[in-house]
Coordinates of C-alpha atoms and ligand atoms in Angstrom, one line a residue:
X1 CA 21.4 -4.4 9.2
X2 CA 20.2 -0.6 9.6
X3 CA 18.1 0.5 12.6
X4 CA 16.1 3.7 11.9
X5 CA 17.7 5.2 14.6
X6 CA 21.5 4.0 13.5
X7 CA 23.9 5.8 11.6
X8 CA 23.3 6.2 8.1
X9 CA 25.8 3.3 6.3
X10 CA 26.8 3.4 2.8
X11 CA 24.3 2.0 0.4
X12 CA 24.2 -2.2 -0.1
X13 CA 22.4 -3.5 -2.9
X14 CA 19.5 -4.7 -0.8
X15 CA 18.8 -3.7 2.7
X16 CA 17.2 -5.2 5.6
X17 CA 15.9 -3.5 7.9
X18 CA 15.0 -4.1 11.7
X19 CA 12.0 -3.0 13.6
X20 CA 9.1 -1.3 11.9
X21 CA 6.7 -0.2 14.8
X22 CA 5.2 -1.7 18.0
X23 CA 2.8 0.7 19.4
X24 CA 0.5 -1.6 21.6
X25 CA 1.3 -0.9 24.8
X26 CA 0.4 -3.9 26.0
X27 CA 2.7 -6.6 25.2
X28 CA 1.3 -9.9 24.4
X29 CA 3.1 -13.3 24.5
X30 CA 3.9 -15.5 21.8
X31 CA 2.0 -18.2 22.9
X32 CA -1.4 -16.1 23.1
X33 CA -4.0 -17.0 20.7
X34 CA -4.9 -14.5 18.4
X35 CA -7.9 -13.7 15.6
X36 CA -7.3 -11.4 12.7
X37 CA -9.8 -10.2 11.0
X38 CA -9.4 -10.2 7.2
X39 CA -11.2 -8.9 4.7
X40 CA -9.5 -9.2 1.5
X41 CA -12.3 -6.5 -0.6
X42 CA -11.9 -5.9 -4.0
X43 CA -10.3 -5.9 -7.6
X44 CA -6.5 -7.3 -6.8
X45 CA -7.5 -6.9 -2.9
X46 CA -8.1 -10.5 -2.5
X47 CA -5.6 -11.9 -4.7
X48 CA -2.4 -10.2 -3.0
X49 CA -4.2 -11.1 0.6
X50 CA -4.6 -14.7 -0.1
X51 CA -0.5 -14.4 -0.3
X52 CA 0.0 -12.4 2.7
X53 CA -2.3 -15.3 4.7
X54 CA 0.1 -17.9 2.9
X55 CA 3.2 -15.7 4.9
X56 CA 0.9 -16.0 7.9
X57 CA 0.3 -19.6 7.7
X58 CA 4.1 -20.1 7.7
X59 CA 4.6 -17.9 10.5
X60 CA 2.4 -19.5 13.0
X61 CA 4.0 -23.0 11.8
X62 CA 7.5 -22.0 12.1
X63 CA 6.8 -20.7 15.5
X64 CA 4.0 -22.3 16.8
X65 CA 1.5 -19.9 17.1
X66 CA -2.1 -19.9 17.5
X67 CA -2.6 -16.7 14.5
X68 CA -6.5 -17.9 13.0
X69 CA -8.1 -15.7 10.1
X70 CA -11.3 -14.8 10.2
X71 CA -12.1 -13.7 6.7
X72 CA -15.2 -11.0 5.4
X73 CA -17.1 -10.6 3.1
X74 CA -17.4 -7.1 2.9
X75 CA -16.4 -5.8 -1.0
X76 CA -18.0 -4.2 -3.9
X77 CA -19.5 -7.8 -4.8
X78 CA -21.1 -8.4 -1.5
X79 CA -22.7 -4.7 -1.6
X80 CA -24.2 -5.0 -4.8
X81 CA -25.5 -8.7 -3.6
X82 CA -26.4 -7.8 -0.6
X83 CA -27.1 -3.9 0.2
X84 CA -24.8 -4.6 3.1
X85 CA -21.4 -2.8 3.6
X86 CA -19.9 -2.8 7.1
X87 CA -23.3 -4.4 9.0
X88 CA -24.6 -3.6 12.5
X89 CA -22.1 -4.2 15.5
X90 CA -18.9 -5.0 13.4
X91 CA -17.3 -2.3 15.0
X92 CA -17.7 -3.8 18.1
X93 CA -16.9 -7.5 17.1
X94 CA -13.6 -6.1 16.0
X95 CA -12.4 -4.2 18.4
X96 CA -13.2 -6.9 21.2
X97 CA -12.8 -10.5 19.4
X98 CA -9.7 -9.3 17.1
X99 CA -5.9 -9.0 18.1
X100 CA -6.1 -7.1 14.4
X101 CA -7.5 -6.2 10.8
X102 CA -5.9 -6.9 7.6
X103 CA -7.9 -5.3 4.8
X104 CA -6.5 -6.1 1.0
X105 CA -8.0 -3.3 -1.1
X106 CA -11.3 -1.3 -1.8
X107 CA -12.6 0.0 -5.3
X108 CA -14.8 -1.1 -8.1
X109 CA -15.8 0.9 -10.8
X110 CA -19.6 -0.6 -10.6
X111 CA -19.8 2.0 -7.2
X112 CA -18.7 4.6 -8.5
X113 CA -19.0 6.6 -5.2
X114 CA -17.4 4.5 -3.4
X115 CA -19.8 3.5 -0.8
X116 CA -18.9 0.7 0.4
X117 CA -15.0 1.6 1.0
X118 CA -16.3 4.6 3.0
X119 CA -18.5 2.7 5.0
X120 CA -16.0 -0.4 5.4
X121 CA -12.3 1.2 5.5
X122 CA -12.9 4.9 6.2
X123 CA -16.2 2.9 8.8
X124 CA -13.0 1.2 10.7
X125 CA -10.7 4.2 10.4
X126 CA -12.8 6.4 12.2
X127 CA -15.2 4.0 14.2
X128 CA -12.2 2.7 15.8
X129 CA -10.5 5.8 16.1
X130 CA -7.6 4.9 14.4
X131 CA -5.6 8.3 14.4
X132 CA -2.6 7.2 13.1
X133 CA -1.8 6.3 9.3
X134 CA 2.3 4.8 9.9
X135 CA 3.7 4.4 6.7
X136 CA 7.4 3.2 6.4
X137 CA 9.2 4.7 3.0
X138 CA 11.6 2.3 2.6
X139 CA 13.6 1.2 -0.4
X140 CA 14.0 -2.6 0.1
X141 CA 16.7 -2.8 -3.1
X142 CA 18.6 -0.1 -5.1
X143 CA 17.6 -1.4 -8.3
X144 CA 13.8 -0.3 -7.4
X145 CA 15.1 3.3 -7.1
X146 CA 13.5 5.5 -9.6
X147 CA 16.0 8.4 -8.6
X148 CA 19.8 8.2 -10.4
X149 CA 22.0 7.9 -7.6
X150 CA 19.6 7.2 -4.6
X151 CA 20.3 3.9 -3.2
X152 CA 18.6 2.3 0.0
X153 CA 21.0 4.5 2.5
X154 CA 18.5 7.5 0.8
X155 CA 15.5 6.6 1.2
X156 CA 14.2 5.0 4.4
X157 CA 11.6 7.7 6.5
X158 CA 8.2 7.6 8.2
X159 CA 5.1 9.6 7.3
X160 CA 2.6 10.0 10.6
X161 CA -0.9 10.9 8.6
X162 CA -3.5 12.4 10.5
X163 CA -6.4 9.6 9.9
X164 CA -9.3 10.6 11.8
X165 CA -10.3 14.1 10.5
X166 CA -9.7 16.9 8.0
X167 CA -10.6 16.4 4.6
X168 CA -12.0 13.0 4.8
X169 CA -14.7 14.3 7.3
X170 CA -17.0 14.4 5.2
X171 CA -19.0 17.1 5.9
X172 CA -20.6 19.7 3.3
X173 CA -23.1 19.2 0.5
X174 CA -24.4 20.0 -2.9
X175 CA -26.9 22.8 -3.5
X176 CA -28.9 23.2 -6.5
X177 CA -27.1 19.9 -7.9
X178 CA -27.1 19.9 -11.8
X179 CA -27.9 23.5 -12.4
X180 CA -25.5 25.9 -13.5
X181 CA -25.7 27.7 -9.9
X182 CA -24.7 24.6 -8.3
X183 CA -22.8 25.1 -5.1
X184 CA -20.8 22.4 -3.7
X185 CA -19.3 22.9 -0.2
X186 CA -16.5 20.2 1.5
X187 CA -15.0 21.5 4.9
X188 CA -12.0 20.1 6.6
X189 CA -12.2 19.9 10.0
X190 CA -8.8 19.7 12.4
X191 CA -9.3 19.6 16.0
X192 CA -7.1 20.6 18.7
X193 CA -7.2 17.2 20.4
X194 CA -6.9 15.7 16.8
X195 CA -3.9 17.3 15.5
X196 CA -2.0 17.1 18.8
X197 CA -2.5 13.6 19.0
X198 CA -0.9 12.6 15.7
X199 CA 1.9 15.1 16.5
X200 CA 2.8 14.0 19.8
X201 CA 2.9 10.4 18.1
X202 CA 5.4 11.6 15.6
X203 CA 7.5 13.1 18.4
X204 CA 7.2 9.8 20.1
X205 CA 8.0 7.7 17.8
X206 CA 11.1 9.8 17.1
X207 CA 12.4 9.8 20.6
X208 CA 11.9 6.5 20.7
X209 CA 13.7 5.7 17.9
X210 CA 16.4 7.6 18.8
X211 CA 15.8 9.8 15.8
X212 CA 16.6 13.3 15.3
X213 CA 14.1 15.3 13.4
X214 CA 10.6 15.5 12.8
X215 CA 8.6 17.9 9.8
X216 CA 6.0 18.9 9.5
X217 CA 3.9 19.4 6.2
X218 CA 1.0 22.0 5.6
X219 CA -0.2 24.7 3.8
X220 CA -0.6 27.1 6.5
X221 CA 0.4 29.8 3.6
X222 CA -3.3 29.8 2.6
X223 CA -5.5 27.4 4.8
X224 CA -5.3 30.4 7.4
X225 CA -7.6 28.6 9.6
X226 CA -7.2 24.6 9.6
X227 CA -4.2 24.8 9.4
X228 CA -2.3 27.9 11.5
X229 CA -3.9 25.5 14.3
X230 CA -1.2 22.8 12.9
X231 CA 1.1 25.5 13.1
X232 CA 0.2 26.5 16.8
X233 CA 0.2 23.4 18.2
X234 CA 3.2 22.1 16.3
X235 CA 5.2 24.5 17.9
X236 CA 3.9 23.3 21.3
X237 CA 5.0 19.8 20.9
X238 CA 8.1 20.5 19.8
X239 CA 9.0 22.6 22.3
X240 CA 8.6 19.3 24.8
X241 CA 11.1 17.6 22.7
X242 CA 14.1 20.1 22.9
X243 CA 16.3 17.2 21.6
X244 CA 14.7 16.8 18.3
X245 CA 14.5 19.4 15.3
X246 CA 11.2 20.0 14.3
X247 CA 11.3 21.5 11.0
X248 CA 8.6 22.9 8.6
X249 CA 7.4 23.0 4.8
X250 CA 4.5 23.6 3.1
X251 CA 3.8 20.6 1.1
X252 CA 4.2 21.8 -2.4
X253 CA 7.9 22.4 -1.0
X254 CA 7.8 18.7 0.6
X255 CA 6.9 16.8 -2.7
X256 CA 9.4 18.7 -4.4
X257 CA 11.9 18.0 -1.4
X258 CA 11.4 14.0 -1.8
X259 CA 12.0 13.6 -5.3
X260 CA 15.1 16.1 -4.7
X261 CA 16.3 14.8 -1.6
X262 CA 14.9 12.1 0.4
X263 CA 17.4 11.5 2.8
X264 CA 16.8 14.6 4.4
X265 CA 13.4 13.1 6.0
X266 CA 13.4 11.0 9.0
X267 CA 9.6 11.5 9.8
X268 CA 7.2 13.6 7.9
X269 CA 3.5 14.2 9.9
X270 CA 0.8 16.1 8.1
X271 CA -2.8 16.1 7.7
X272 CA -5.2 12.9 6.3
X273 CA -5.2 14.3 2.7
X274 CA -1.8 15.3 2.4
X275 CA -0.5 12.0 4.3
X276 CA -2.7 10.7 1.4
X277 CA -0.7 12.3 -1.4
X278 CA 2.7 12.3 0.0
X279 CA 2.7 8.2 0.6
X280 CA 1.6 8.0 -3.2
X281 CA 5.0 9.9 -4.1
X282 CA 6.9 7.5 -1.1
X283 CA 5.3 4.6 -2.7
X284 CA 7.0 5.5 -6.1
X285 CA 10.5 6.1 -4.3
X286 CA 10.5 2.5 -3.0
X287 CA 9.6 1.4 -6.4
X288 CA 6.1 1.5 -6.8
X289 CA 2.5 1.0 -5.0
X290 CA 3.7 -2.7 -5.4
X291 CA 6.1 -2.2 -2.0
X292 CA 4.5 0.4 0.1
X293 CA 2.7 -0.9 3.7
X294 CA 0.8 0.8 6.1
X295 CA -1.2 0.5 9.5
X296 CA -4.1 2.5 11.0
X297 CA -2.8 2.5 15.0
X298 CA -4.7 3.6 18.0
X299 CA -1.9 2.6 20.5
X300 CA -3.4 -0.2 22.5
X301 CA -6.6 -1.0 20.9
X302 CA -7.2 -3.5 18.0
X303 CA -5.7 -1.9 14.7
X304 CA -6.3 -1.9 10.9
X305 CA -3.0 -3.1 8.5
X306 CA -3.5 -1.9 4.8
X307 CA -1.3 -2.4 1.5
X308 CA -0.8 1.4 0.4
X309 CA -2.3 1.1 -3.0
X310 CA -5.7 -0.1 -4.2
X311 CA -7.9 -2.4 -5.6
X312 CA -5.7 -1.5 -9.4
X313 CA -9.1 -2.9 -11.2
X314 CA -7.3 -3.2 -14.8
X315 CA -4.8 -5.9 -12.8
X316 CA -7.3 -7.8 -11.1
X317 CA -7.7 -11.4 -11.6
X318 CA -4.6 -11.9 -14.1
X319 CA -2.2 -13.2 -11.6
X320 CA 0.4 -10.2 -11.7
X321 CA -0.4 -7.6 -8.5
X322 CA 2.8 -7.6 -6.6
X323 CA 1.9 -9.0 -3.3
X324 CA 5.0 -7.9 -1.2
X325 CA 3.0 -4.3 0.0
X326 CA 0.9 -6.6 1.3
X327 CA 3.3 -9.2 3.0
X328 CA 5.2 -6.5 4.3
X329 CA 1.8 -5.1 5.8
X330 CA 1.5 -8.1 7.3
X331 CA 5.0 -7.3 8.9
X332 CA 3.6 -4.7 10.4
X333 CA 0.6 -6.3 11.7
X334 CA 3.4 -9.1 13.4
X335 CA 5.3 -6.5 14.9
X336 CA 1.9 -4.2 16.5
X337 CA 1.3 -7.7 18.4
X338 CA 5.1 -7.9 19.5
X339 CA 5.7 -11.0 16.9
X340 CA 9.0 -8.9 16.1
X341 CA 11.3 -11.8 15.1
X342 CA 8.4 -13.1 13.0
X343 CA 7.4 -9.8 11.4
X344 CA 11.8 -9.3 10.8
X345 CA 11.5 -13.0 8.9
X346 CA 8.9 -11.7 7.4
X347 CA 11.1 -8.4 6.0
X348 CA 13.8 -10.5 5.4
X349 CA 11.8 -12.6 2.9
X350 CA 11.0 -10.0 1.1
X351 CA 14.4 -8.8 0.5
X352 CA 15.9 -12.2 -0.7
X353 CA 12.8 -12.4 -3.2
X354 CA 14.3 -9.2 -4.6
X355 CA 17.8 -10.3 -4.5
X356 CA 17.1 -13.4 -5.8
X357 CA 14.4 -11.9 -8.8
X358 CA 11.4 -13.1 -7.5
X359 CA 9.1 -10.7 -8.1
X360 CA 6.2 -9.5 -10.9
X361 CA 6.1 -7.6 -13.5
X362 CA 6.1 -4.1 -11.4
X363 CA 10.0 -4.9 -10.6
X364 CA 10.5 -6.2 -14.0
X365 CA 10.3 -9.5 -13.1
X366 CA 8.7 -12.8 -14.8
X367 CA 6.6 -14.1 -11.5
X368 CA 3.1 -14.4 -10.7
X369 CA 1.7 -13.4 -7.8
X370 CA 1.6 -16.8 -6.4
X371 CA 4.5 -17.7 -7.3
X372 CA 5.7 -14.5 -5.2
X373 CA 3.8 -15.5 -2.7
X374 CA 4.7 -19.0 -2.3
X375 CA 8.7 -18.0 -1.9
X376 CA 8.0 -15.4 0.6
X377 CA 6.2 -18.3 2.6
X378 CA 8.4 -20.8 2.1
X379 CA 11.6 -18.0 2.9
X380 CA 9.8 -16.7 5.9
X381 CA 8.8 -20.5 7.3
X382 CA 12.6 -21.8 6.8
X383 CA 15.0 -19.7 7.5
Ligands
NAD1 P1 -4.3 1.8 -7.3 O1 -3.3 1.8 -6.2 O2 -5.3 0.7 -7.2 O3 -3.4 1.5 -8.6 C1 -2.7 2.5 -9.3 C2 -1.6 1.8 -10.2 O4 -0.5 1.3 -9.3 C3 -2.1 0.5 -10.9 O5 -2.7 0.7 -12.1 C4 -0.8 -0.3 -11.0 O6 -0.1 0.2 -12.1 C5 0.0 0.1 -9.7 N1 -0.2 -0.9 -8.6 C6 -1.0 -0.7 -7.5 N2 -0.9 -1.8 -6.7 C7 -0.1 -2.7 -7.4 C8 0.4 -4.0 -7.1 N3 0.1 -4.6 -5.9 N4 1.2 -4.6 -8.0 C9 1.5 -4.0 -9.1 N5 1.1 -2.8 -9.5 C10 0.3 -2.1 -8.6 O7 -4.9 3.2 -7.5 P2 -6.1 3.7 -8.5 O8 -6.0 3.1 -9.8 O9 -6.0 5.2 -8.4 O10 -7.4 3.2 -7.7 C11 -8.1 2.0 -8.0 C12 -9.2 1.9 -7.0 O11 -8.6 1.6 -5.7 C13 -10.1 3.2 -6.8 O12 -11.4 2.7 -6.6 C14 -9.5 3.8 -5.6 O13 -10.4 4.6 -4.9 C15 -9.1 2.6 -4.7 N6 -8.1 2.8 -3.7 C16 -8.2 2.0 -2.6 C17 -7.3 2.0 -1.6 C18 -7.4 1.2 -0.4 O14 -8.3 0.3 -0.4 N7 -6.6 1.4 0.6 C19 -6.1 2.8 -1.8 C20 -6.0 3.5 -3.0 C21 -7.0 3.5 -4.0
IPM2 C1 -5.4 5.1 1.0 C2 -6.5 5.3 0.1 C3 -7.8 5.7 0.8 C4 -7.5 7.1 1.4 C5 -9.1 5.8 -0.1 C6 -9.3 4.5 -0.8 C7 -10.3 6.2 0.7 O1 -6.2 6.1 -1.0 O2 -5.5 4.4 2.0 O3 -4.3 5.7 0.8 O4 -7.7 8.1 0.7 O5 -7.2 7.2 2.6
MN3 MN1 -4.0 6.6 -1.0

C-alpha cells in the first residue's frame, strides 16, 4: 500500500492506494444519515451512475449506513421536455438537504450550446462556490500505462483546478454576429481572492500530505495580465510554506513534462481551463477517461463528485462505458464525508477488477458495464 506522502516503492503490477482527500472540516459519524443528490444527465451519464449507486448500495449494507439517493432529472431529455435545466431554489435544496452531489455526465448533440450543462454543472460549480476541481492521476495497474516503462510507482499526482473563474466566466459577446466584421470577445477573469484560494489549497493539501512540492502551471509568458497575478500571488503562498518546493512551468512545458516524465509531479494547480486540459492528458496516463475521478470541494459545505470524462454520446446506451471513473468518484465522495474505510473498499474493488480482468472494452476487456459494475459491488460489499 502507497500513501501519497510515502516513499516512492518500486512499481507492483497493481497498486492500491490509501486516502484520496477529506476536506470537510467537519467530521461526520458513520452512523449519520445522509442524502446524496444524484443526477445521473446524459448519453453514458446514467448508465455508468446506475453502477456507482450499485457500489453505494453495497456500502451502506456492508456497513450499515443510512446513504439514500435522491436522483434528478436534470439532462438534455428533461430540457428539451420541459424548458427546465437547473429550476428555482435547487441551489439551495442542495446545499442544505444534501451531505453531497454525484453528477454522471452532461452533453447531447440535440443542444448544441450546451445549455443545460452550463446551467446544471457549471450552475453547481459556481452557485455553490465550489473552488476546487481535485483530480487524483493515478495509475491503478501497469498494464493501463500508455507510456513504455512507466509503471504505477510513475504516475500517481494531484491537479488543484481553479473552478470558479477564468475562462469559464463567461463574460464577453458577439458583435455584428454572421457578418464578415464579426467581433467576438471572451475574457478570463482571475481574482486575487480566487486564485489565492485554490493556491493555498494546493499548499494545504501538500503539507498535509506530507508532500514535497507543488507547481504551478500558466502562461504568464503572454497572458501578461491574468495571469502575472498567478504569478504574484504564487510566490506569496509559497513563501508561507518554506518546506515545500514550489516550482513553475508554463503549460505548454507541463503537457510536454507529463507525457516525458510524470513522476516528477506531486501536485500540479493551474487555472479552470488549463486544469481542464491537463486532466484530459492525466486521464490518458491512467489509461483512459474510463479511470479518471474528480470532486468540485468547497471545504465544509456540501460538494459536487464528477467522472472526469463526459456523456461519450457514440457509447451511450450499448452497455460498454467503463464505469470505474465513476465508482472511484464515488470514492471520493465516501472519503469528503469521512466514510474512509468505505471509500478504501471502494479503491480496492476497483483494483482486483483490473487484476482479475474485469473490465470493458477501454482496458481491453470483454465486460459490460454491468457486469463491471456488479463485481465492484459485490468486491466492495464482501471483502
Ligand atoms: P467524452 O469524455 O464524453 O468522450 C471522449 C472519448 O473518451 C469517448 O469517445 C470514449 O472513447 C472515451 N470515454 C469517455 N468516457 C468513457 C468511459 N466511461 N468508458 C469508455 N470510454 C470512455 O468527451 P467528448 O466526446 O469530447 O464529449 C462528449 C460530450 O460530453 C460533449 O457534449 C462534452 O461537452 C461533454 N463533456 C461533459 C463532461 C461532464 O459532464 N463533466 C466532461 C467532458 C465532456
Ligand atoms: C470537465 C468538463 C467540463 C469542463 C465541461 C463539460 C463544461 O470538460 O468537467 O472536465 O470544461 O469543466
Ligand atoms: Mn474536461
Amino acid at each position: 500500500r502507497i500513501t501519497l506522502g510515502g516513499p516512492r516503492r518500486a512499481s507492483r503490477a497493481v497498486r492500491c492506494c490509501a486516502s484520496i482527500l477529506a476536506v470537510n472540516p467537519t467530521p461526520q459519524t458513520a452512523n449519520e444519515e445522509h442524502r446524496i443528490a444524484v443526477i445521473p444527465g446524459d448519453g453514458i451519464g446514467p448508465e455508468v451512475t446506475a453502477e456507482a449507486m450499485k457500489v453505494l448500495a453495497a456500502v451502506s449494507r456492508r456497513w450499515g449506513l443510512s446513504l439514500s439517493a435522491v436522483e434528478f432529472p436534470w439532462s438534455a431529455d428533461h430540457y428539451l421536455e420541459t424548458g427546465e435545466t437547473l429550476p428555482e431554489g435547487a441551489l439551495e435544496d442542495l446545499r442544505e438537504n444534501f451531505s453531497a452531489i454525484y453528477i454522471g455526465a452532461f452533453g447531447d448533440p440535440r443542444v448544441p450550446d450546451m445549455k443545460h450543462a452550463a446551467d446544471v454543472l457549471l450552475g453547481i460549480r459556481f452557485g455553490l462556490d465550489l473552488y476546487i476541481n481535485f483530480r487524483h492521476i493515478k495509475l491503478y495497474s501497469e498494464s493501463l500505462s500508455p507510456l513504455t516503462g512507466k509503471g504505477v510507482a510513475v504516475v500517481d499526482f494531484v491537479v488543484f483546478r481553479e473552478n470558479t473563474e477564468g475562462a469559464y466566466v463567461g463574460v464577453g459577446g458577439i458583435f455584428k454576429k454572421d457578418t464578415v466584421d464579426e467581433v467576438a470577445l471572451q475574457e478570463e477573469v482571475h481574482t486575487r481572492k480566487g486564485v489565492e484560494r485554490i493556491l493555498r489549497a494546493a499548499f494545504a493539501y501538500a503539507s498535509e500530505r506530507g508532500l514535497g512540492k507543488v507547481c504551478m502551471a500558466d502562461k504568464s509568458n503572454v497572458m501578461r495580465f491574468g495571469h502575472d497575478l498567478w504569478q504574484r500571488a504564487f510566490a506569496d503562498v509559497a513563501s508561507e510554506y518554506p518546506h515545500i518546493e514550489a516550482s513553475h512551468l508554463f503549460v505548454d512545458a507541463l503537457a510536454m513534462q507529463l507525457v516525458r516524465k510524470p513522476e516528477q509531479f506531486e501536485v500540479i494547480v493551474t487555472n479552470n481551463m488549463f486544469g481542464d486540459i491537463v486532466t484530459d492528458l492525466g486521464a490518458a496516463l491512467q489509461g483512459g477517461l474510463g479511470m479518471a475521478a474528480s470532486a468540485n470541494l468547497h471545504p465544509g459545505r456540501t460538494s459536487m463528485f464528477e467522472p472526469v470524462h463526459g456523456s461519450a454520446p457514440k457509447y451511450a446506451g450499448q452497455g460498454t462505458a467503463n464505469p470505474m471513473a465513476a465508482v472511484l468518484t464515488l470514492a471520493l465522495l465516501l472519503e469528503n464525508l469521512e466514510l474512509r474505510e468505505a471509500a478504501q473498499a471502494v479503491e480496492d474493488a476497483v483494483c482486483r477488477a483490473l487484476q482479475e480482468g474485469v473490465t470493458t472494452a477501454d482496458l481491453g476487456g470483454g465486460s459490460t458495464t454491468s457486469e463491471v459494475g456488479d463485481f465492484l459491488a459485490e468486491v466492495t460489499g464482501t471483502t
